[in-house]
Each structure stands twice: as structure tokens, then as C-alpha cells.
XYZ file of C-alpha atoms in Angstrom:
652
model
C 202.505 30.247 110.628
C 202.340 27.953 107.604
C 199.191 25.860 107.276
C 199.860 24.020 103.987
C 202.777 22.106 102.532
C 203.740 23.812 99.265
C 205.740 22.039 96.554
C 207.178 23.518 93.360
C 207.745 21.232 90.383
C 209.237 21.860 86.944
C 210.737 20.291 83.845
C 213.956 21.590 82.309
C 216.723 21.103 79.802
C 219.878 23.241 79.557
C 218.669 26.116 81.719
C 221.914 26.940 83.551
C 221.563 30.683 82.968
C 218.226 30.724 84.820
C 218.732 27.928 87.367
C 220.142 29.899 90.311
C 217.719 32.837 89.995
C 214.814 30.416 89.641
C 215.808 28.524 92.796
C 216.018 31.809 94.715
C 212.562 32.749 93.472
C 211.034 29.369 94.392
C 212.805 29.108 97.765
C 209.654 30.011 99.719
C 208.314 26.510 98.928
C 208.741 23.552 101.308
C 210.106 21.343 98.526
C 211.368 21.934 94.983
C 211.344 18.987 92.574
C 212.755 19.232 89.047
C 212.593 16.694 86.229
C 215.560 17.168 83.907
C 214.986 15.837 80.386
C 218.553 15.731 79.086
C 220.652 18.744 80.118
C 224.244 18.795 78.908
C 225.254 21.955 80.777
C 225.467 22.719 84.535
C 221.730 22.977 85.133
C 221.441 19.870 87.331
C 224.541 20.755 89.354
C 223.252 24.259 90.112
C 219.798 23.011 91.052
C 221.087 20.337 93.421
C 223.575 22.730 95.012
C 220.706 25.123 95.756
C 218.607 22.352 97.336
C 216.362 21.005 94.583
C 215.461 17.331 94.252
C 216.361 16.474 90.653
C 215.124 13.464 88.658
C 216.527 12.614 85.237
C 214.101 11.283 82.643
C 214.317 10.543 78.923
C 210.999 11.163 77.130
C 210.693 9.728 73.623
C 208.764 10.828 71.652
C 208.745 14.228 73.262
C 205.453 15.565 74.594
C 205.028 18.328 77.164
C 202.034 16.696 78.829
C 203.913 13.435 79.409
C 206.929 15.304 80.801
C 204.802 17.364 83.193
C 202.819 14.359 84.410
C 206.066 12.532 85.204
C 207.328 15.642 86.985
C 204.107 15.881 89.008
C 204.433 12.228 90.019
C 207.822 13.027 91.568
C 206.169 15.374 94.078
C 205.458 13.648 97.427
C 201.834 12.654 98.047
C 201.651 14.778 101.198
C 202.078 18.087 99.326
C 198.926 20.208 99.758
C 199.551 22.841 97.076
C 201.480 22.212 93.849
C 203.070 25.128 91.981
C 204.273 24.381 88.454
C 206.680 26.825 86.799
C 209.411 26.823 84.173
C 212.973 27.873 84.920
C 212.664 31.102 82.910
C 209.763 32.166 85.159
C 210.200 33.974 88.484
C 207.594 34.461 91.206
C 207.528 37.893 92.817
C 208.825 37.615 96.423
C 206.155 37.135 99.072
C 204.189 34.733 96.900
C 204.027 31.997 99.562
C 202.301 34.214 102.119
C 199.898 35.517 99.476
C 199.104 31.977 98.330
C 198.451 30.629 101.833
C 196.323 33.624 102.835
C 193.998 32.860 99.913
C 194.007 29.056 99.795
C 191.464 27.052 101.760
C 190.873 23.370 102.269
C 188.679 22.071 99.457
C 190.089 24.451 96.823
C 191.292 22.583 93.746
C 193.041 25.192 91.603
C 194.461 28.698 91.950
C 194.786 31.330 89.234
C 197.095 34.325 89.319
C 198.642 37.070 87.207
C 201.197 36.082 84.564
C 203.410 38.575 82.747
C 204.554 36.774 79.620
C 207.160 39.470 79.024
C 208.217 42.772 80.564
C 209.140 46.174 79.189
C 212.706 47.461 79.698
C 211.505 49.437 82.739
C 210.090 46.287 84.344
C 206.423 47.056 83.721
C 204.223 44.309 82.213
C 203.968 43.980 78.449
C 201.803 40.975 77.529
C 199.755 39.918 80.537
C 197.074 37.358 81.343
C 195.731 35.038 84.047
C 197.585 31.752 84.631
C 196.443 28.447 86.119
C 199.388 26.275 87.287
C 198.645 26.169 91.024
C 196.598 23.140 92.086
C 196.085 20.408 94.659
C 198.084 17.167 94.498
C 195.417 14.533 93.833
C 192.931 15.749 91.244
C 194.790 16.841 88.090
C 196.663 15.543 85.083
C 198.318 17.336 82.187
C 196.888 17.011 78.652
C 197.982 18.015 75.107
C 201.414 17.468 73.531
C 202.077 21.250 73.564
C 200.285 24.269 75.067
C 199.429 21.721 77.701
C 196.855 22.429 80.391
C 195.731 20.880 83.646
C 192.636 18.709 83.418
C 190.540 18.217 86.544
C 189.851 14.517 87.182
C 188.242 14.751 90.618
C 184.694 13.630 91.423
C 183.538 16.421 93.755
C 182.459 19.810 92.322
C 185.449 21.781 91.041
C 186.472 24.858 93.068
C 188.996 27.522 92.088
C 190.248 30.781 93.576
C 192.081 33.835 92.244
C 195.242 34.516 94.249
C 195.323 38.310 94.416
C 198.921 39.557 94.610
C 200.607 36.399 93.318
C 202.542 37.365 90.170
C 204.715 35.214 87.899
C 207.118 36.985 85.526
C 208.386 35.272 82.383
C 211.818 36.060 80.901
C 211.660 34.372 77.473
C 214.922 33.138 76.001
C 214.953 34.283 72.365
C 217.857 31.956 71.567
C 215.782 28.826 72.244
C 214.055 27.191 69.300
C 210.289 26.630 69.357
C 210.362 24.765 66.027
C 208.934 21.610 67.601
C 205.659 23.370 68.471
C 204.166 23.094 64.978
C 204.840 19.363 64.734
C 203.395 18.790 68.216
C 200.264 20.809 67.404
C 199.709 18.851 64.202
C 200.088 15.685 66.289
C 197.488 16.991 68.729
C 194.978 17.602 65.921
C 195.567 14.079 64.596
C 194.692 12.791 68.067
C 191.684 15.122 68.597
C 190.505 16.737 65.329
C 187.557 18.456 67.039
C 189.521 19.909 69.936
C 188.973 23.682 69.826
C 192.020 24.600 71.951
C 194.529 22.715 69.806
C 192.854 23.881 66.583
C 193.179 27.491 67.718
C 196.836 27.104 68.686
C 197.649 25.320 65.421
C 196.107 28.163 63.428
C 198.052 30.728 65.444
C 201.282 28.766 64.934
C 200.706 28.788 61.165
C 200.459 32.581 61.394
C 203.743 32.737 63.336
C 205.350 30.607 60.626
C 203.872 32.929 57.937
C 201.815 30.076 56.480
C 198.957 32.496 55.927
C 196.487 30.385 53.957
C 196.882 27.444 56.343
C 196.303 29.825 59.240
C 193.100 31.137 57.636
C 191.745 27.686 56.817
C 192.538 26.273 60.268
C 191.066 29.183 62.218
C 187.909 29.326 60.109
C 187.476 25.629 60.916
C 188.076 26.477 64.593
C 185.319 29.117 64.511
C 182.921 26.512 63.115
C 183.518 24.054 65.964
C 180.562 23.808 68.349
C 182.926 23.819 71.318
C 184.624 27.083 70.246
C 182.501 29.343 72.431
C 185.111 31.369 74.343
C 184.468 34.819 72.910
C 187.897 36.266 73.726
C 189.665 33.371 71.993
C 187.282 33.588 69.022
C 188.139 37.278 68.770
C 191.856 36.449 68.756
C 191.298 33.870 65.991
C 189.550 36.520 63.894
C 192.467 38.907 64.466
C 194.955 36.262 63.253
C 192.783 35.613 60.189
C 192.791 39.360 59.483
C 196.573 39.479 59.897
C 197.020 36.579 57.490
C 194.739 38.117 54.865
C 196.763 41.304 55.216
C 199.972 39.341 54.632
C 198.394 37.899 51.474
C 197.560 41.408 50.242
C 193.808 40.877 50.516
C 192.948 44.154 52.214
C 189.159 43.959 52.041
C 189.125 40.549 53.704
C 191.583 41.732 56.348
C 189.383 44.716 57.218
C 186.249 42.574 57.291
C 187.831 40.177 59.777
C 189.072 43.014 61.996
C 185.514 44.337 62.133
C 184.257 40.849 63.019
C 186.828 40.633 65.811
C 185.665 43.982 67.201
C 182.040 42.885 67.037
C 182.908 39.625 68.832
C 184.642 41.379 71.750
C 184.102 45.154 71.643
C 185.459 45.582 75.190
C 189.110 44.653 74.514
C 191.587 47.022 72.863
C 193.593 44.598 70.749
C 191.407 44.388 67.620
C 191.006 48.173 67.452
C 194.752 48.768 67.774
C 195.669 46.086 65.232
C 193.205 47.510 62.721
C 194.653 50.983 63.325
C 198.136 49.571 62.680
C 196.947 47.937 59.463
C 195.248 51.155 58.328
C 198.456 53.057 59.112
C 200.358 50.921 56.604
C 197.763 51.895 53.977
C 197.724 55.569 55.094
C 193.981 55.419 55.748
C 194.070 58.150 58.366
C 190.372 58.272 59.209
C 190.455 54.593 60.163
C 193.749 55.016 62.028
C 192.333 57.804 64.176
C 188.912 56.266 64.697
C 190.226 52.849 65.752
C 192.955 54.203 68.037
C 190.504 56.606 69.614
C 187.980 53.811 70.220
C 190.691 51.645 71.784
C 191.571 54.414 74.226
C 187.974 54.570 75.437
C 188.526 51.109 76.964
C 190.038 51.693 80.403
C 190.227 48.199 81.952
C 192.324 45.215 80.935
C 190.762 41.805 80.412
C 190.868 39.518 83.414
C 190.369 36.342 81.402
C 192.532 36.720 78.276
C 195.909 37.932 77.045
C 196.396 41.698 77.238
C 198.918 42.538 74.538
C 201.495 45.159 75.477
C 200.973 47.210 72.326
C 197.336 47.762 73.263
C 198.266 49.286 76.627
C 201.525 51.131 76.032
C 202.141 54.267 73.959
C 201.021 52.610 70.691
C 197.318 53.628 70.604
C 198.219 57.200 71.616
C 200.915 57.301 68.940
C 198.489 56.033 66.285
C 195.770 58.478 67.367
C 198.278 61.331 67.139
C 199.340 60.295 63.628
C 195.758 59.913 62.445
C 194.703 63.254 63.900
C 197.735 65.011 62.415
C 197.128 63.800 58.875
C 193.437 64.688 59.200
C 194.371 68.250 60.133
C 193.192 67.898 63.758
C 196.412 69.308 65.144
C 195.115 70.139 68.639
C 193.950 66.542 69.120
C 197.213 65.255 67.652
C 199.118 67.305 70.225
C 197.150 65.828 73.137
C 197.763 62.239 71.995
C 201.418 62.836 71.086
C 202.077 64.243 74.560
C 200.563 61.123 76.141
C 202.644 58.830 73.921
C 205.788 60.732 74.893
C 204.947 60.525 78.604
C 204.494 56.747 78.391
C 207.656 56.204 76.340
C 210.016 59.187 76.700
C 212.901 57.234 75.140
C 211.320 56.841 71.692
C 213.063 59.385 69.478
C 210.506 59.116 66.672
C 207.703 59.997 69.080
C 209.784 62.909 70.408
C 210.347 64.153 66.865
C 206.645 63.818 66.040
C 205.695 65.751 69.168
C 208.037 68.591 68.202
C 206.627 68.599 64.669
C 203.039 68.767 65.962
C 203.897 71.479 68.504
C 205.494 73.572 65.762
C 202.435 73.099 63.547
C 200.063 74.145 66.337
C 202.187 77.221 67.055
C 202.274 78.139 63.377
C 198.497 77.847 63.074
C 197.935 79.759 66.306
C 200.053 82.608 64.987
C 198.183 82.574 61.686
C 194.885 82.504 63.566
C 195.867 85.518 65.646
C 196.968 87.379 62.534
C 193.736 86.451 60.776
C 191.627 87.531 63.733
C 193.539 90.782 64.036
C 193.098 91.457 60.335
C 189.384 90.621 60.194
C 187.896 91.468 63.573
C 187.376 95.183 63.896
C 185.565 94.675 67.230
C 186.939 92.960 70.343
C 184.783 92.158 73.370
C 185.894 92.695 76.976
C 184.480 90.844 79.963
C 185.337 90.825 83.661
C 184.958 87.286 84.975
C 184.484 86.914 88.722
C 183.852 83.370 89.947
C 183.121 83.374 93.674
C 184.115 80.374 95.791
C 180.854 80.369 97.683
C 178.757 80.650 94.498
C 181.002 78.847 91.993
C 178.393 76.581 90.359
C 175.903 79.460 90.137
C 178.481 81.795 88.572
C 179.660 79.134 86.115
C 176.083 78.442 85.030
C 175.599 82.181 84.448
C 178.819 82.285 82.413
C 177.777 79.320 80.276
C 174.425 80.913 79.394
C 176.149 84.183 78.519
C 179.022 82.732 76.494
C 176.981 80.133 74.620
C 174.739 82.975 73.409
C 177.816 85.032 72.479
C 178.961 82.219 70.159
C 176.403 83.530 67.644
C 177.960 86.995 67.590
C 179.740 88.154 64.448
C 182.939 88.973 66.327
C 184.441 86.106 68.329
C 187.410 87.516 70.264
C 186.908 88.134 73.987
C 189.485 89.649 76.338
C 188.745 88.089 79.732
C 190.001 89.733 82.908
C 190.163 86.954 85.504
C 188.901 88.383 88.798
C 188.842 85.015 90.703
C 188.549 82.378 92.111
C 190.002 80.065 89.424
C 193.599 80.129 88.250
C 194.155 81.192 84.650
C 194.862 77.557 83.758
C 191.618 76.394 85.383
C 189.705 79.195 83.677
C 191.229 78.280 80.316
C 190.007 74.704 80.822
C 186.497 75.952 81.653
C 186.430 78.147 78.525
C 187.475 75.334 76.142
C 183.849 74.370 75.549
C 182.913 77.663 73.877
C 183.466 78.458 70.187
C 185.084 81.808 70.936
C 188.640 83.152 70.879
C 189.573 83.943 74.473
C 192.561 85.889 75.725
C 192.884 85.691 79.507
C 194.607 88.432 81.477
C 194.590 89.130 85.210
C 195.705 86.786 87.974
C 192.457 85.619 89.574
C 192.221 88.564 91.997
C 189.241 90.904 92.331
C 190.925 94.214 91.490
C 187.622 95.980 90.852
C 185.767 97.155 87.764
C 187.842 100.228 86.763
C 191.179 98.373 86.948
C 189.855 95.264 85.180
C 188.214 97.214 82.349
C 191.190 99.520 81.909
C 193.616 96.595 81.712
C 191.448 95.061 78.965
C 191.507 98.361 77.045
C 195.267 98.700 77.454
C 195.816 95.135 76.238
C 193.904 95.940 73.053
C 195.690 99.262 72.518
C 199.060 97.510 72.974
C 198.543 94.182 71.168
C 195.657 94.833 68.739
C 196.175 98.250 67.274
C 193.990 97.349 64.278
C 190.906 97.032 66.515
C 188.375 99.772 65.729
C 185.717 99.025 68.324
C 185.674 97.699 71.902
C 182.617 96.320 73.683
C 181.993 96.117 77.427
C 180.036 93.003 78.402
C 178.652 91.621 81.656
C 178.215 88.028 82.780
C 174.458 88.362 83.407
C 173.710 89.053 79.736
C 172.147 86.934 76.998
C 172.860 87.992 73.422
C 170.798 87.604 70.287
C 172.605 86.407 67.122
C 174.738 89.119 65.472
C 173.663 91.534 68.211
C 176.635 93.857 67.664
C 176.290 94.204 63.886
C 173.696 97.015 63.977
C 175.712 98.891 66.604
C 178.973 98.698 64.651
C 177.080 99.776 61.532
C 175.756 102.787 63.425
C 179.245 103.812 64.598
C 180.611 103.516 61.061
C 178.104 106.086 59.784
C 177.783 108.478 62.748
C 180.209 110.754 64.545
C 179.883 109.089 67.934
C 182.451 107.845 70.493
C 180.201 105.002 71.654
C 176.752 103.479 71.353
C 174.728 101.500 73.904
C 172.584 98.490 73.113
C 168.880 98.288 73.812
C 168.293 96.100 76.867
C 165.568 94.365 78.817
C 166.218 93.523 82.458
C 164.875 90.717 84.645
C 161.839 92.810 85.631
C 160.912 93.313 81.957
C 161.945 96.974 81.866
C 163.318 98.087 78.487
C 165.457 101.000 79.632
C 164.723 104.422 78.107
C 162.232 102.981 75.593
C 159.120 103.430 77.697
C 158.225 99.736 77.308
C 157.808 97.013 79.922
C 157.393 93.335 79.034
C 155.496 91.178 81.496
C 156.607 87.682 80.463
C 160.262 86.909 79.855
C 161.362 83.409 78.724
C 163.759 81.515 80.973
C 165.267 79.246 78.314
C 168.374 80.639 76.601
C 167.297 79.610 73.080
C 163.811 81.031 73.549
C 165.370 84.191 74.968
C 167.356 84.761 71.772
C 164.204 84.516 69.634
C 162.393 86.775 72.106
C 165.129 89.439 71.899
C 164.986 89.590 68.097
C 161.268 90.434 68.312
C 161.962 93.426 70.590
C 164.142 95.357 68.155
C 163.050 98.661 66.619
C 164.569 101.672 64.858
C 164.549 103.762 68.040
C 167.678 105.732 68.937
C 167.055 107.240 72.391
C 168.937 109.318 74.949
C 170.463 107.043 77.593
C 173.342 104.833 78.606
C 173.363 101.062 79.153
C 175.642 98.074 79.092
C 176.525 96.443 76.781
C 178.037 99.370 74.968
C 180.540 99.623 72.139
C 183.304 102.236 72.103
C 185.311 103.631 69.208
C 188.759 102.419 70.247
C 190.873 105.407 69.211
C 188.516 107.915 70.907
C 188.391 105.779 74.054
C 192.191 105.787 74.043
C 192.344 109.558 73.553
C 190.155 110.218 76.608
C 192.259 107.711 78.558
C 189.588 105.133 79.338
C 189.076 104.746 83.066
C 191.569 107.058 84.789
C 192.818 104.970 87.704
C 194.449 107.971 89.351
C 190.959 109.102 90.311
C 188.997 105.831 90.276
C 190.653 104.087 93.223
C 187.539 102.228 94.410
C 186.464 98.820 93.121
C 183.182 99.985 91.633
C 180.695 102.813 91.004
C 180.925 106.035 88.993
C 183.513 104.690 86.515
C 180.939 104.937 83.688
C 180.172 108.542 84.703
C 183.873 109.344 84.479
C 183.945 107.961 80.935
C 180.805 109.846 79.861
C 182.354 113.116 81.028
C 185.519 112.249 79.141
C 183.514 111.922 75.919
C 181.534 115.067 76.723
C 184.715 117.124 77.011
C 186.266 115.358 73.995
C 183.586 116.918 71.789
C 183.482 120.171 73.784
C 180.674 121.520 75.921
C 179.332 123.499 72.979
C 178.598 120.301 71.027
C 176.203 119.106 73.750
C 177.057 115.463 73.096
C 174.983 112.889 75.005
C 174.989 109.057 75.161
C 172.533 107.100 73.038
C 170.831 103.694 73.119
C 170.212 101.942 69.796
C 167.198 99.613 69.893
C 168.076 98.072 66.535
C 169.719 95.498 68.814
C 168.349 94.250 72.141
C 170.252 92.251 74.787
C 168.983 90.737 78.022
C 170.829 92.268 80.990
C 169.480 90.816 84.226
C 170.542 93.645 86.564
C 171.053 96.784 84.529
C 171.671 99.130 87.433
C 174.201 97.326 89.629
C 175.062 100.585 91.422
C 171.738 100.380 93.257
C 172.812 97.115 94.917
C 176.339 98.217 95.903
C 176.837 99.868 99.268
C 180.359 99.512 100.598
C 182.935 101.933 99.108
C 180.944 103.952 96.571
C 182.238 107.271 97.943
C 185.832 106.488 96.914
C 185.152 106.740 93.187
C 182.610 109.547 93.667
C 185.241 111.655 95.406
C 187.685 110.815 92.616
C 185.090 111.887 90.056
C 184.669 115.267 91.764
C 188.433 115.629 92.058
C 188.864 114.952 88.326
C 185.948 116.974 86.910
C 184.856 119.278 89.711
C 181.359 120.446 90.550
C 180.594 121.287 86.914
C 181.179 117.687 86.046
C 178.309 116.746 88.364
C 176.108 119.332 86.666
C 176.900 117.947 83.226
C 176.225 114.382 84.416
C 172.730 115.433 85.458
C 172.233 116.415 81.805
C 174.036 113.452 80.256
C 171.939 110.888 82.099
C 168.332 110.186 81.226
C 167.120 108.104 84.168
C 165.341 110.259 86.736
C 167.195 108.909 89.761
C 170.574 109.704 88.199
C 169.437 113.179 87.129
C 168.187 113.904 90.646
C 171.284 112.408 92.289
C 173.802 114.468 90.318
C 171.752 117.677 90.574
C 171.623 117.261 94.340
C 175.352 116.534 94.564
C 176.121 119.570 92.378
C 174.073 121.855 94.617
C 175.765 120.422 97.728
C 179.286 121.182 96.549
């Protein structure tokens, strides 16, 4: 049910190509009144055929405000809501219902969304809030050009924003706007102190490439006491900057762009325009910085013009170019992808994206080659994130990996045991300054399989690797923790070496020392660990340990034919492999080097595991027999392991 009488009014001249579409768009109104100011084509005929009431008027000298006031007068007095549009403007269907659902008695003016032009795909380009909906009795038009409605009522002014009412403009590029400059100069003669007309005159001088006149006029505008609208002041500063740029005065142009940003730091336009100007001068730091700052602004202005180039692919494109020429190829790739998504039809952007992708691939290959050539040690780590303890496990991982950043060797083979996908895990690992290679599919395949797959990856893809470490997630590393261990292996005939450790109870395994107070902070822990080092080399086995890669490969690593369980006794299998590698006569035994100390919260996980431990134990016996159990009682140093394997040997 319609509660208000709605009338559309317009002025026109030679608009036959828009007339029919405009009438269809305005047809939701109760009455359409058009004032024709001298058409010589079929505009009037089309309008009348479609039901418009057309008045013919001759307006000399021409002024837009006079024409619109005459047009408004032609609307009947009983119209409740007046809607003024031009014939190259179309309201989105459903506008009448939207308007009436918002309008109330006593409202004087309605504002709504105006798309000054559209992209080829129909999305908005330049966009701002418009004002040409009003009541019948309390307004008149003012200014010869860029005319606006002036409220002349006596009661307090009330306005409303009509959410969902959208007017699209389809500008006719063949129509001349040459009269605008003359009309603006006329307006300033009439009202020299009028800030609106002064601003528009300065902008028109810029459009006409009268740069010095633009600068002088807009500086005068900024000095007017009434020029207080910050968004418009910002625009004036941008046009001054543009004009100085056109005059070749770069320093002044930059200074005015900075002033525009300072005036309104929450709109994108000044940042993007400065980035565009810097691009012409190949000042890549400024290009990247300004484009990047623009992209931090996520919301369009609701009170001023939002230029299309600030909200389309342009800032992403500029950020990509800036990043590329600054050597930040990864960042360039991210921005170039976004630009291509927004505008997939731009061939230059497509070409740039391909160029950046090729560069990133080239550098990645060089990086891998460099790492392979330089890093004689590669770390391995099984990463199990549990759904029910995800935040706890991720916090543990962050403490561990942030401490590992200070290691000498930076490559880590990660076996993904769950619950994240490899892509999700890769995203999580981005924050660490380490070189990660992720294998596995997010399934908990157990310790022997996970470790062995890491070893096999290294033996297949990194043949140059001399040493392989085994790490755990509940560890905190001191800086360069592995250096002393690698140095030891270089100078001793050993297949592996274990690191000195302290666990969460303060026990320093096999050293005979117990520490009562352990720091909780990761940084303090690293300092604490450095103070625990000594020259002790003691009998024992701990994690982390470092293996000599070619010997580990010769003994086969973890033999999965026998280690079919998910955990337990895999380390014992490996120790026996080394023992037999050197021969029983050599009496080899594992050693712990306290020249390096690492915090390992739970150093004896086997004690807390109780589900399928017999599977791997039976495999161990199958592989090495009863004598293997006897030798393990000699290889181990901890009393519980010695007793356990002696007892199992005697029970065979």
C-alpha cells in the first residue's frame, strides 16, 4: 500500500538515446514531469509516448539552478516526495518501495547511494552519497552549475538515509561540458567567498589543465573560513598536488599529497594518488608504502566520493610493482594475485603475475640449492596437533620453533601427524624464520613410520646432508645448540651423539645433577641452558640426538618390517643397529655430550605410554633375538632400562 505521492522531475535537452530507458526506470513514480530546454531530436516525443508530462522552456542565460527551479515548479503541489534525476541516470528497480519504507511525515530530505559511473562488469566505480530526494515545499535550487538544494523551511531540518535506494549514472562522453567553467566563474563573481563554488572552480581548472589557476584557486579555497569539510579539503589538496605534478614541481606535489593524507588519513584516495605519482618517478619505496597503507583502509567513505581507482585492482597492482622492484618478491606475488583476481582481463597484470611467479620460483630453487650446499645438518620433527588440545599443542610448537630459530642449521623436515592439513600447517609455520619441508598427510602413523619417512626424504632429496637430528615438540633450544654436537661428530668415530638435557623435574639425565628451579619464560630458559653446559661426555642416550646420515642409512634407520606399532622400542632398535654396525667386539655405546644442553620436558615418554607397547617389543625380539635384549641392558645407562632388558633377556 502506497502512503505518499511520489513525483519525479527532470530537465533535459536532446536525450533521445536515454529517454525510453529513463522512463522505464522512473515508472514506479505516481507522476513524471520533464522540463525540456530545447531538444531538436525525438526526446519529447518519446517521453510523452511513455507517459511523461513535458513542459518546454527557453532559459537565457543558461543556469542549472534556474532550470531546476522551473522544473520543480511544474510538479503539482500535492506531491509528497520529489525525486530529481537526469535522463542519463537510472534508479535500481524497487526504489519506490525502499523510499516509502524509509520516509516518514516530517522528513525534509533523503540521501541515497549514487554510482557516478560503473565498471564494465556493472560494479560501482566512482561512488558517493546523493541528495536529490526532498519534500515539495521547503527547497530551492542554488548555484549556476554544480547546483544543490537549499533548505528554506522554518522548522528544524530533518533528513534520512534511504538504505537500498541506488541511482546509477551512465555518462555520455560525447556531450560537451565546456559551459561548466564559464558558469563556475559566474558563480564566483556572484559569491566570491562561497567555498563550494571556489572548490569546484579550482577542480575545473585542473580538468582543463590550467594548473597554476587551479593551485591559486584551491589555496584560496583552503583559506576560506567556511571551508571546513575535511573530505573536500583533502580533495582540494590532492588536486593541488596533481597540478604541481603537471608543472614538474615534484617536491611541492609530494608535500601536498602528504597534507592531503594528514587531513583525511582514513580515505584511500590520497595514498593511491601519491603511489601513482611515485610510480611515474620510479620511487619504489614510496609506491609500496603508499599502496600498502591504502589497503589497510577497509571501509569506503559514507560522506564523500569514493574513486574507483582506490577500490579496484589499482592499489594491489601498485603494491605488487613496488614490492617487486624492492626485491620483496613474496609480497609482490601476494598483491599481484589479488590484482589479477579483481581484474582478470588486464593482460599487463597477467604478464606481471607470471613474471613475479617465475622470479619466486627461480629464487626458491636457488634457495634450495644454497641450503643443500651449505647445510650439512637437517632437523626432523614429528608434528602432532590434536583436535582436543589444539591451542595447547600450537603454543608448545611456537615455544619450540621460536627457540630453534637461533640454531645454526635452519632446515626442518616436518612429518605432519594431524590434525591440520598440510596447507593449514604451512600457514601456521609462516611465522618462523626456518626452512620447512612438510611431508605426511595429517594422519598419526606413529613414531617409527614418521621418523623413517623423514630419513628417507633426506636420503632421496638431500644426498649432501651429513647429519640428521631428531627433535621433539616439548623441547627448548639454546642458541647454536647443535654446533658442539656436529663438531664432536666431525672429530670422533661415532654414528650419533645425544645432547645434554634437563627435564621438567630438573633432572639432568646421566650427569648426576638435579636443578631445583627452572625458568618458565622461553628467553630466560635459553640463558639458563647456556649456564648448564660442561665438557662432560657420559654414557647414555637422550633426545635430541644427531645421527651421521650415511651410517644411519647403512643400518636402515627404523626397520618398519619389525616396528609395526606406533611407538616404543624404536630407539632400542636403532641402538642395536649401531652396535652391530661396529661389531660386538668394539663394545660401542651411546654417549651424551653436555657441551650442549636442551630442555626436554618429558625425556622418557615410554613411561607414560601404555597401549600397544608389546607390538614393537615383539618386533625387536624378532629382529635381534634374545641376545639383542642382553646387549640393550649394556647399551643403556638408566637403571630402569638396564633392569627391564635384563629381566626380559632372562625370560626368553
